[in-house]
XYZ file of C-alpha atoms in Angstrom:
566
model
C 32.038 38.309 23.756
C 29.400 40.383 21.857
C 30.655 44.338 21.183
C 28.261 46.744 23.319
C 28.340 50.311 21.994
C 30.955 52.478 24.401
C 32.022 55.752 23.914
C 35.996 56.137 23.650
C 37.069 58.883 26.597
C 39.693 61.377 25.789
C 42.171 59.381 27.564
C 41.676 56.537 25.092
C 41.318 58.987 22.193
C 44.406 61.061 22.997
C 46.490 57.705 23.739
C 45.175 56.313 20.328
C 45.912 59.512 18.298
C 49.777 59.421 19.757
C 49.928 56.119 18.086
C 48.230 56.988 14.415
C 50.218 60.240 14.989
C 53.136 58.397 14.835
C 52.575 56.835 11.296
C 53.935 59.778 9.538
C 56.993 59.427 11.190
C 57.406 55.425 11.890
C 56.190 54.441 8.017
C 57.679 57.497 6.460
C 59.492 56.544 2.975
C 63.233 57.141 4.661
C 62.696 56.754 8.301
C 64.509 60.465 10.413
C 66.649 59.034 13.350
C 65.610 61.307 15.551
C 62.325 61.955 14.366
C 62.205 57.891 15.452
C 63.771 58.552 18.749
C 62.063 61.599 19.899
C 58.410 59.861 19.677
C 56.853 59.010 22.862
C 54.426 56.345 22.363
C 52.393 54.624 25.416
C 53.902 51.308 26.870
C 53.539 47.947 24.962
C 50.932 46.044 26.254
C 50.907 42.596 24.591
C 53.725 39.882 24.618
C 57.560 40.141 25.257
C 59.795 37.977 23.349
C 63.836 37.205 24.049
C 66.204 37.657 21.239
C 69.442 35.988 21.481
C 72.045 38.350 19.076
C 74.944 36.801 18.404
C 77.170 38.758 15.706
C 80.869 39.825 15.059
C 79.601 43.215 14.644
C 77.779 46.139 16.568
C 74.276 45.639 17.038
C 73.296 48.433 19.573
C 73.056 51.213 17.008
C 69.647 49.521 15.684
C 68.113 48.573 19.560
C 66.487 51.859 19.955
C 65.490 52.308 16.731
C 63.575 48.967 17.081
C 61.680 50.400 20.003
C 58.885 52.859 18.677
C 57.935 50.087 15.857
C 57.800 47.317 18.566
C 55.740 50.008 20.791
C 53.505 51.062 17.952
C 52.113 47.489 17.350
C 52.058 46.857 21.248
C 54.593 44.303 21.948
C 58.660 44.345 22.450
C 61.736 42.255 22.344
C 64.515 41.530 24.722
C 67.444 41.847 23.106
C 70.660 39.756 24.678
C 73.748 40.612 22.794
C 76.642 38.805 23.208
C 80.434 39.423 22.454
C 81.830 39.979 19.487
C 82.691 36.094 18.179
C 83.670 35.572 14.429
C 84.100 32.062 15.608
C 79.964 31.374 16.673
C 80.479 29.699 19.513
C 77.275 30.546 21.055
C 78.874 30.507 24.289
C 76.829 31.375 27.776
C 73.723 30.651 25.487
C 70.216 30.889 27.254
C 66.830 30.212 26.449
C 65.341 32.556 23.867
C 62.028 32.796 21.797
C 64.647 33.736 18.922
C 68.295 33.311 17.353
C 69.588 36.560 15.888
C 73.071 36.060 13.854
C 73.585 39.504 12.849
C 76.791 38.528 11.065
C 79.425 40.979 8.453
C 79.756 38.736 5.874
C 82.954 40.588 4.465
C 85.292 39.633 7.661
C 84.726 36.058 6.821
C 85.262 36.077 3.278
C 88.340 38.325 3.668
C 89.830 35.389 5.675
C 88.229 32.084 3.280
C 86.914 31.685 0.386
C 82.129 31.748 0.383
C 82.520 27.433 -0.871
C 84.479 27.459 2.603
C 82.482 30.002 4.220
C 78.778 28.496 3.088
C 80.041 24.936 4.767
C 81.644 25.872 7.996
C 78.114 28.266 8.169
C 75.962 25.542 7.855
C 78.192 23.610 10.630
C 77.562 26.373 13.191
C 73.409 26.113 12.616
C 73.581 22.811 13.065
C 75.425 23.155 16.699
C 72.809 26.053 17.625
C 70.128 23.713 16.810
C 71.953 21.178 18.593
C 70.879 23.885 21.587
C 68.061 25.708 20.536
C 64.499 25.013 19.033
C 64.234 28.491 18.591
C 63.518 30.180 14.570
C 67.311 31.430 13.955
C 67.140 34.685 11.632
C 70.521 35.092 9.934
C 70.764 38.750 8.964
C 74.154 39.197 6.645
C 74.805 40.470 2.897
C 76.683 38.832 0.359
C 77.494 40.774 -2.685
C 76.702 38.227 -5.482
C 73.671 37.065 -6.390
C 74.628 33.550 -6.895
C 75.824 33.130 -3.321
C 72.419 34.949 -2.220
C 70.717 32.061 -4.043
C 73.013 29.578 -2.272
C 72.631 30.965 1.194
C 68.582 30.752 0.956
C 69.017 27.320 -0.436
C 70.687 26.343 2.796
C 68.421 28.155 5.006
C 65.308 26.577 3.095
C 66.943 23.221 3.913
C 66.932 23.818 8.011
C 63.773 23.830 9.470
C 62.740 27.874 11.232
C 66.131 29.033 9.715
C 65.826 32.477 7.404
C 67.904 34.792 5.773
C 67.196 38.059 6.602
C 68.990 39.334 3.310
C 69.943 43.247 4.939
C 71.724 44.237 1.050
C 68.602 43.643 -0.942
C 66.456 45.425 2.254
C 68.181 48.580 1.418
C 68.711 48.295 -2.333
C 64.552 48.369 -2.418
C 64.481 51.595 0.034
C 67.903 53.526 -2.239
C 70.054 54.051 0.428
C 73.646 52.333 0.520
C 74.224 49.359 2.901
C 77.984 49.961 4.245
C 79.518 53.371 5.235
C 83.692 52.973 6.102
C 83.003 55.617 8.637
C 80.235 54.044 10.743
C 82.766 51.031 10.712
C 85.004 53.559 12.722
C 82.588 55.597 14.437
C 80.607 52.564 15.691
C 81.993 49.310 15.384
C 79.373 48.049 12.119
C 80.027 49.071 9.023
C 76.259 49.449 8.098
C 75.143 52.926 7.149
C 73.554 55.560 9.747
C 70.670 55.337 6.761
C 70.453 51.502 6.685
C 70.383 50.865 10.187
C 66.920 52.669 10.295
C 65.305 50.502 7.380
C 66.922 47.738 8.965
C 65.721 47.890 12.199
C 62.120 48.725 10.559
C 62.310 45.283 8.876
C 63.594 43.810 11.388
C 60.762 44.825 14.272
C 58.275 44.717 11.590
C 58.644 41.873 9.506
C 61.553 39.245 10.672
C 60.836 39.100 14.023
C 57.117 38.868 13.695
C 57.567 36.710 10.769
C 59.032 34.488 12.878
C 57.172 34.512 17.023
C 53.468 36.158 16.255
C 50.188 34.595 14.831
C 49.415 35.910 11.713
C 47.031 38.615 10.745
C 44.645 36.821 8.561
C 42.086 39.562 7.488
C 42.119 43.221 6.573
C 39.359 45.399 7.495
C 39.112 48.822 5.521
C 36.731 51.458 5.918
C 35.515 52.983 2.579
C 35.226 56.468 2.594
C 38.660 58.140 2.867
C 40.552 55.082 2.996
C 40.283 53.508 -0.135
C 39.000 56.333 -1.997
C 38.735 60.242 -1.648
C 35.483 61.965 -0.552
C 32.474 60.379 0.980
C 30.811 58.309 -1.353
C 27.290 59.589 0.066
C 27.664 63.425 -0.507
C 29.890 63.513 -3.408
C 28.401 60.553 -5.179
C 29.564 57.652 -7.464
C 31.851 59.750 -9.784
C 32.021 62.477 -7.457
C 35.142 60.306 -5.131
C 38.636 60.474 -5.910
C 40.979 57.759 -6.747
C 44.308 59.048 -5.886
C 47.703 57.647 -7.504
C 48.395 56.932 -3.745
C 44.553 55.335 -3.311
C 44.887 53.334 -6.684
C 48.189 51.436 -4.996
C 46.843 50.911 -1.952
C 43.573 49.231 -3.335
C 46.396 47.516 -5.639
C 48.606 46.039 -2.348
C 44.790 44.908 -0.526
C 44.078 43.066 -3.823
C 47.445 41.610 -3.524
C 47.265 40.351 0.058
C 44.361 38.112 -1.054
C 47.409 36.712 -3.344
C 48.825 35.469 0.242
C 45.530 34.041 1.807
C 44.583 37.167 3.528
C 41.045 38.168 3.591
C 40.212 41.512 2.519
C 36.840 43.157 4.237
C 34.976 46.106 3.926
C 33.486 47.918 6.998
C 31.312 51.052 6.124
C 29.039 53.550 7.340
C 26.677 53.911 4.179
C 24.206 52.554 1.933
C 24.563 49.274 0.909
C 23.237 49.965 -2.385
C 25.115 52.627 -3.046
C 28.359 51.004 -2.337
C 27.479 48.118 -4.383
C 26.536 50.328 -6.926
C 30.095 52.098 -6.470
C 32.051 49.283 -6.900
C 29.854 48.063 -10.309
C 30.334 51.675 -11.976
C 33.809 52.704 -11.187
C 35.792 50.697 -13.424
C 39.112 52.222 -12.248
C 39.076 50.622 -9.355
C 41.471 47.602 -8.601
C 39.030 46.508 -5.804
C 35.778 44.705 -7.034
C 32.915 43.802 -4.836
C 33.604 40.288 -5.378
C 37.124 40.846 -3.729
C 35.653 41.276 -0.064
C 35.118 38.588 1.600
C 33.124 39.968 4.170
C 31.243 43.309 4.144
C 29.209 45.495 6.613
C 27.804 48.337 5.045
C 25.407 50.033 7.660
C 24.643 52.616 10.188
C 25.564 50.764 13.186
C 28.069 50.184 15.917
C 31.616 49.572 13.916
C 32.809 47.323 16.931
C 30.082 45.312 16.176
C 30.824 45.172 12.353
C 34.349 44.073 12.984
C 33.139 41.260 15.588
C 30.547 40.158 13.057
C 33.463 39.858 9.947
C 35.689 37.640 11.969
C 32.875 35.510 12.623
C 32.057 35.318 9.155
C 35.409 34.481 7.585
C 36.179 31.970 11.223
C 38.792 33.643 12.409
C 39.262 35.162 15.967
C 39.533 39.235 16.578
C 42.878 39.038 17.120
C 43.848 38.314 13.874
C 41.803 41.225 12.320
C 43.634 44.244 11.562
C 41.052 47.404 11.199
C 41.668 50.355 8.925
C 39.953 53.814 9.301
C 40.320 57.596 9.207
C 38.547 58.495 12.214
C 40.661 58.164 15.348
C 37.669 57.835 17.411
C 36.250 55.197 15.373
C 39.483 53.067 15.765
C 39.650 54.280 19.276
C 36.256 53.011 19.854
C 36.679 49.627 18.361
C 39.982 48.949 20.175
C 38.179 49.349 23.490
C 35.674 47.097 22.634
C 38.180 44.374 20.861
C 41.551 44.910 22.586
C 42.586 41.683 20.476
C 41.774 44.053 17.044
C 44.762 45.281 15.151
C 44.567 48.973 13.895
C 45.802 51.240 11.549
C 44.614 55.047 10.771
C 44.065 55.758 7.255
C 46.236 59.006 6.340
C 44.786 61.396 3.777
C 48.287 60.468 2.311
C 46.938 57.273 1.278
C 50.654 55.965 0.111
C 51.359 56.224 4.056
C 48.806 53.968 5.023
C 49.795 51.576 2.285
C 53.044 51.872 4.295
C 51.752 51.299 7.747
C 49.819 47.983 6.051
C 52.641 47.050 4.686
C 54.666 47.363 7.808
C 51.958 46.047 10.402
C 53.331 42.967 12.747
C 52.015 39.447 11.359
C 51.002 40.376 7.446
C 54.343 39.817 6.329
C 55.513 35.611 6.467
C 58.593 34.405 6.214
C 57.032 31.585 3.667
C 53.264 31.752 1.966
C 52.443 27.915 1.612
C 49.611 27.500 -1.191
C 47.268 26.348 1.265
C 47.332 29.684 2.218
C 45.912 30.968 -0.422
C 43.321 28.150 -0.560
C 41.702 29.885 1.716
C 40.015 32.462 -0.037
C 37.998 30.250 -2.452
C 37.333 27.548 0.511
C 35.720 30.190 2.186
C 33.582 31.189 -0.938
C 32.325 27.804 -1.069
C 30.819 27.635 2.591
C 27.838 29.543 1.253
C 26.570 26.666 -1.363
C 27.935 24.060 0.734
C 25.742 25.624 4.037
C 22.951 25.904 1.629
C 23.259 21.841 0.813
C 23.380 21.412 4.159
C 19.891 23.135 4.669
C 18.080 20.690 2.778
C 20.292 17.336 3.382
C 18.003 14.995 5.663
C 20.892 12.277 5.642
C 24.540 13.180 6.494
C 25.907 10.255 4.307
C 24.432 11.838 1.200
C 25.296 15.269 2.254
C 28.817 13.945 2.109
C 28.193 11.938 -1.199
C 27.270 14.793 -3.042
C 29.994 16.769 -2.356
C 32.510 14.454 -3.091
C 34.187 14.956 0.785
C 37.533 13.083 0.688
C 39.949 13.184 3.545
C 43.569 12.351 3.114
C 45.938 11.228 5.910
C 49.008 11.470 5.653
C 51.890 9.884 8.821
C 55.216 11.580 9.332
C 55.001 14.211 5.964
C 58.248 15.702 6.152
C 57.069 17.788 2.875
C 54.539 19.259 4.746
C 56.643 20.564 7.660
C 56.141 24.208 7.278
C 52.449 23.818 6.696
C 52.224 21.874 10.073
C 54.296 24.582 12.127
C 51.697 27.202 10.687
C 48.949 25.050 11.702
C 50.274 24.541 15.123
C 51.112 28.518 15.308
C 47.800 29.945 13.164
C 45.051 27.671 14.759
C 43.477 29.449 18.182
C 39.740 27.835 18.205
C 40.690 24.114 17.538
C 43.525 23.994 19.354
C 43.513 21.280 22.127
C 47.364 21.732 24.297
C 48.171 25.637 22.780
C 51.718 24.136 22.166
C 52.369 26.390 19.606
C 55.481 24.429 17.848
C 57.542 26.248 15.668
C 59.260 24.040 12.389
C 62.314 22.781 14.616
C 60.167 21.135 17.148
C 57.720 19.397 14.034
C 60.954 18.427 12.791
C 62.656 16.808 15.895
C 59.346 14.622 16.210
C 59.252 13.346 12.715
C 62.968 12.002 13.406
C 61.909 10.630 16.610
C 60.524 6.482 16.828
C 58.783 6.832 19.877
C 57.028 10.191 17.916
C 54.469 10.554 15.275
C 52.902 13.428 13.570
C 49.790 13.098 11.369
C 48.253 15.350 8.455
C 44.855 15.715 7.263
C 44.107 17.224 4.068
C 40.203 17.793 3.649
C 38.696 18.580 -0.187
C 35.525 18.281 -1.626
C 33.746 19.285 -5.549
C 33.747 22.526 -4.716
C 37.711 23.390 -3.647
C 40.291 21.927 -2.023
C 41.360 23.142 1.606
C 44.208 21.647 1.743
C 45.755 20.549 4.951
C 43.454 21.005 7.805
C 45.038 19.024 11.057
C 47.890 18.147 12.686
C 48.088 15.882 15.390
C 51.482 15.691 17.256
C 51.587 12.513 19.275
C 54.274 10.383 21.327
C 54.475 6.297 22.769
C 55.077 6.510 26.344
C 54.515 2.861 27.472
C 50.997 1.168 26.559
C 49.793 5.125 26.646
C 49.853 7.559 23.647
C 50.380 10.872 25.081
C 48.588 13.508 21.799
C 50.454 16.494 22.207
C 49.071 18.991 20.124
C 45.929 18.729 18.192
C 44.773 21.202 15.738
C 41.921 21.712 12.882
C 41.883 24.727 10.407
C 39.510 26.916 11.540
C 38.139 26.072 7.998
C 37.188 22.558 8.537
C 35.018 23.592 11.288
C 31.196 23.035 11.431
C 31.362 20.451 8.681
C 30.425 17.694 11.424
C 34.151 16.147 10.809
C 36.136 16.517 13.725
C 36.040 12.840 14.869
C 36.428 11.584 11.611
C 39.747 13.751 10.960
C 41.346 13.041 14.763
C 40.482 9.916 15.945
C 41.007 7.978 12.289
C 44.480 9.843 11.952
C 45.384 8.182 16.017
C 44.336 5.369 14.598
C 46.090 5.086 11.657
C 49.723 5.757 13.441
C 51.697 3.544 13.300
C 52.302 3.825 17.250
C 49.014 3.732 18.173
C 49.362 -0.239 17.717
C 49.006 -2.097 21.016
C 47.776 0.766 23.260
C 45.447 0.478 25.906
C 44.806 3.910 26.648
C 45.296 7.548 25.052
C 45.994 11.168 27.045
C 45.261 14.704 25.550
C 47.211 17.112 26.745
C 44.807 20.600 27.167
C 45.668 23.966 27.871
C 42.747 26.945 27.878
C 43.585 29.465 25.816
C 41.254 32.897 25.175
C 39.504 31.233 22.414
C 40.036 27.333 22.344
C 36.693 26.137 22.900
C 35.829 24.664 20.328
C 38.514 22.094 21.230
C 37.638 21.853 24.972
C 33.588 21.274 23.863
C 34.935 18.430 21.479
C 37.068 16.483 23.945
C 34.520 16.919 26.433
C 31.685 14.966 24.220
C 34.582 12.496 23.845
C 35.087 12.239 27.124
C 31.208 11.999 27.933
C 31.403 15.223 30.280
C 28.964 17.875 30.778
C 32.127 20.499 31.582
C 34.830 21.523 29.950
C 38.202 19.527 30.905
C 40.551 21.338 32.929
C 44.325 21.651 31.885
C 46.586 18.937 32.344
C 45.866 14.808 30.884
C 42.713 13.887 30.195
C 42.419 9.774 29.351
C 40.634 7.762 27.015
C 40.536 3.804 26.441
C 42.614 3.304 23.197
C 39.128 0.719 22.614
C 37.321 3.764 21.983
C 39.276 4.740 18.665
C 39.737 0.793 17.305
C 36.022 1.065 17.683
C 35.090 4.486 15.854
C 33.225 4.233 12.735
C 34.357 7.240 10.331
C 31.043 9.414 8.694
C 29.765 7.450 6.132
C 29.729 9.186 2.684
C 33.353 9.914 3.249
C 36.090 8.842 0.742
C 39.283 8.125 3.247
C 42.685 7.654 1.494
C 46.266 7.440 3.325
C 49.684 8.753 1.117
């Protein structure tokens, strides 16, 4: 869709100012329980998700204090508790998007010793895997930081298995973990004070961590939001940088740390912002930190559109910053898929509300992640090669392009869940498998899983596809297929798919492959690629679509290409 300049009503405006209202109170340093409770904030309106809880203490004290975050980002969880079991039996389990164990560490290790404990733990995950494909969040504490260490060892052995690590959560915020009385009072001995940064982390960062896409770009306004003043009445020197401005330029320049792209969307002249950012030397942020910027007098809707487009990423994984209501207000009704935060004259609050917002915050940050950044800096030179290349081979020749494919990389298993979660555009079936599922597959012989990791002389992108097929018969059935929205446009795609079917090792002796295709909101890319495969003028519909296995034992990769399998 292209934005088209609207006008927000008051209805939007009033129902968007309830929700940047409620900053102060959702993001505050030391969250009031009934400041939490008494806000009133309009109805979710994206995606649900099921929470199994399963814990040997009380867990309802922190359901309604979950609710406002989960309504303030637009989306809620269903939370299933079941009976009080220091044993884990998991009994009467039913599907769930997620496995809660909200478990108090100190009954067990009254009873055994944490070597017994840590074993007969590890037992129990294996028998709710044994169930469930679902990410499991353990949320305990443990005292000592040598069995912390231990704990996340195990946890970073299981695939989608994370320790939510509640005693370090409230050692960060100063307020004490356990309370005797609130072990009377209301069957958990976690603090009245901890419960609310707990169920803040929880709705904000473990559960999202966990079930949403990732927010993959920031989007800040200039003008007070990362500075105080307006930069075109006040002047160069004439803006403020706040303490509270100076560490939230600080966290943005630290997000790029994580593979997030940091934009700038402005209302002024472009020269004088440049000019801004070249004079004031106390700023963290430097021009050369954005990765996209609109500086002009136009439609901000627009703007935003025009940035994801420029860094390849969809709307939906843009999360807007701005002090005018009606500016965010305006931009949200154009892109309902845009994230948004208002930016509080306290700028430490919006830090906060970053900080905070659904999908920034990962469980893991691979280092391909934060390949992304400089692979996205070196479109521009290789687009301008491209310009004046009249033959594709040497195009490819003088950039040194070298693919890499790799069959059944069980080292790369959290990379290819975050492909198969992070990828909307090139994303043939929309499977969406978490780490569990990659994992079953690489154990299974009739299964095979493929990586592609794409570089060239001017960075390395790391790995760029996953392809998720299975041997059913003389047919092999591809079950997910997905390319980095940073591989894109480089005239690649059949090079990277059909050479990786090729080169598995179940592909031998088929007479015929099926792609399985769902249409998602923004998976065309995909749909327009099968469809020249398939020698269509439409788009396939969902469901199988067949090809002669002929057709890949006769592909010729791009020439100019170096290919290498590890």
């Amino acid at each position: 869709m292209t934005a088209t300049a609207k006008l927000p009503t008051e209805k939007t405006i009033e129902g968007a100012m309830s929700l940047f209202e409620a900053q102060a109170v959702l993001f505050a340093p030391r969250p009031n329980r009934l400041a939490l409770q008494g806000l009133e904030l309009p109805a979710p309106s994206r995606q649900s998700a099921s929470v199994n809880v399963w814990r040997n203490h009380a867990f309802e004290p922190l359901v309604p204090l979950t609710t406002p975050y989960f309504a303030f980002c637009g989306w809620q969880a269903d939370f299933r508790l079941g009976g009080y079991d220091d044993s884990l039996m998991f009994a009467d389990r039913q599907e769930a998007d997620a496995e809660l164990l909200w478990l108090d560490s100190d009954r067990f290790l009254a009873r055994m010793a944490f070597d017994e404990w840590l074993p007969w733990l590890e037992g129990r995950l294996h028998a709710l895997r044994s169930m469930s494909k679902a990410p499991v969040i353990i949320a305990t504490w443990l005292d000592e930081a040598p069995q912390r260490a231990r704990l996340q060892s195990l946890v970073d052995a299981l695939p989608a298995v994370y320790f939510a690590d509640l005693g370090s959560v409230c050692s960060e915020a100063g307020v004490p973990l356990k309370d005797s009385r609130s072990a009377a009072l209301a069957g958990t001995p976690v603090a009245n004070a901890a419960q609310v940064q707990l169920a803040r982390e929880l709705a904000c960062h473990w559960l999202p961590g966990a079930l949403l896409p990732p927010v993959k770009a920031v989007a800040l306004d200039l003008d007070h939001t990362l500075h105080a003043g307006v930069l075109g009445e006040e002047g160069i020197q004439g803006v403020q940088l706040s303490p509270g401005h100076e560490a939230l330029q600080n966290y943005v320049k630290g997000l790029q740390q994580r593979g997030v792209f940091v934009a700038l969307v402005s209302r002024n002249e472009r020269a004088d912002v440049e000019a801004l950012f070249a004079q004031r030397q106390d700023y963290p942020l430097r021009w050369e930190d954005f990765s996209a910027t609109e500086v002009s007098w136009g439609d901000k809707a627009a703007a935003v559109e025009r940035i994801a487009k420029a860094l390849r990423i969809a709307a939906d994984a843009v999360l807007f910053v701005d002090d005018n209501p009606g500016e965010l207000a305006s931009v949200t009704m154009q892109l309902p898929s845009v994230h948004a935060v208002y930016a509080h004259p306290d700028a430490t609050l919006t830090c906060r509300a970053i900080h905070y917002y659904p999908g920034l915050w990962r469980w893991k940050v691979e280092s391909d992640d934060a390949k992304r950044i400089q692979d996205l800096k070196a479109n521009a030179e290789r687009d301008a090669l491209a310009e004046h290349a009249t033959d594709p081979a040497e195009y490819f020749r003088s950039l040194q392009v070298s693919l890499v494919y790799r069959i059944d990389p069980v080292a790369q298993l959290t990379r290819l869940a975050d492909l198969c979660n992070k990828t909307n555009q090139f994303n043939l079936a929309m499977r969406r498998f978490n780490q569990a599922e990659v994992a079953e597959r690489l154990e299974r012989r009739d299964a095979c899983i493929a990586s592609v990791q794409l570089s060239d002389r001017l960075s390395d992108s790391g790995v760029i596809a996953v392809i998720v097929a299975e041997r059913q018969g003389e047919r092999l059935l591809v079950e997910e297929l997905c390319v980095s929205c940073r591989a894109m446009g480089r005239q690649l795609e059949d090079t990277i798919i059909l050479e990786a079917l090729r080169r598995m090792p179940i592909f031998a002796g088929c007479q015929e492959l099926a792609f399985r295709v769902a249409h998602g909101p923004r998976n065309q890319p995909a749909l327009d690629w099968l469809a020249r495969l398939l020698g269509c003028d439409v788009h396939p519909e969902a469901g199988l679509h067949n090809v002669p296995a002929q057709l890949v034992r006769d592909f010729t990769p791009a020439a100019g290409v170096t290919l290498n399998q590890e």
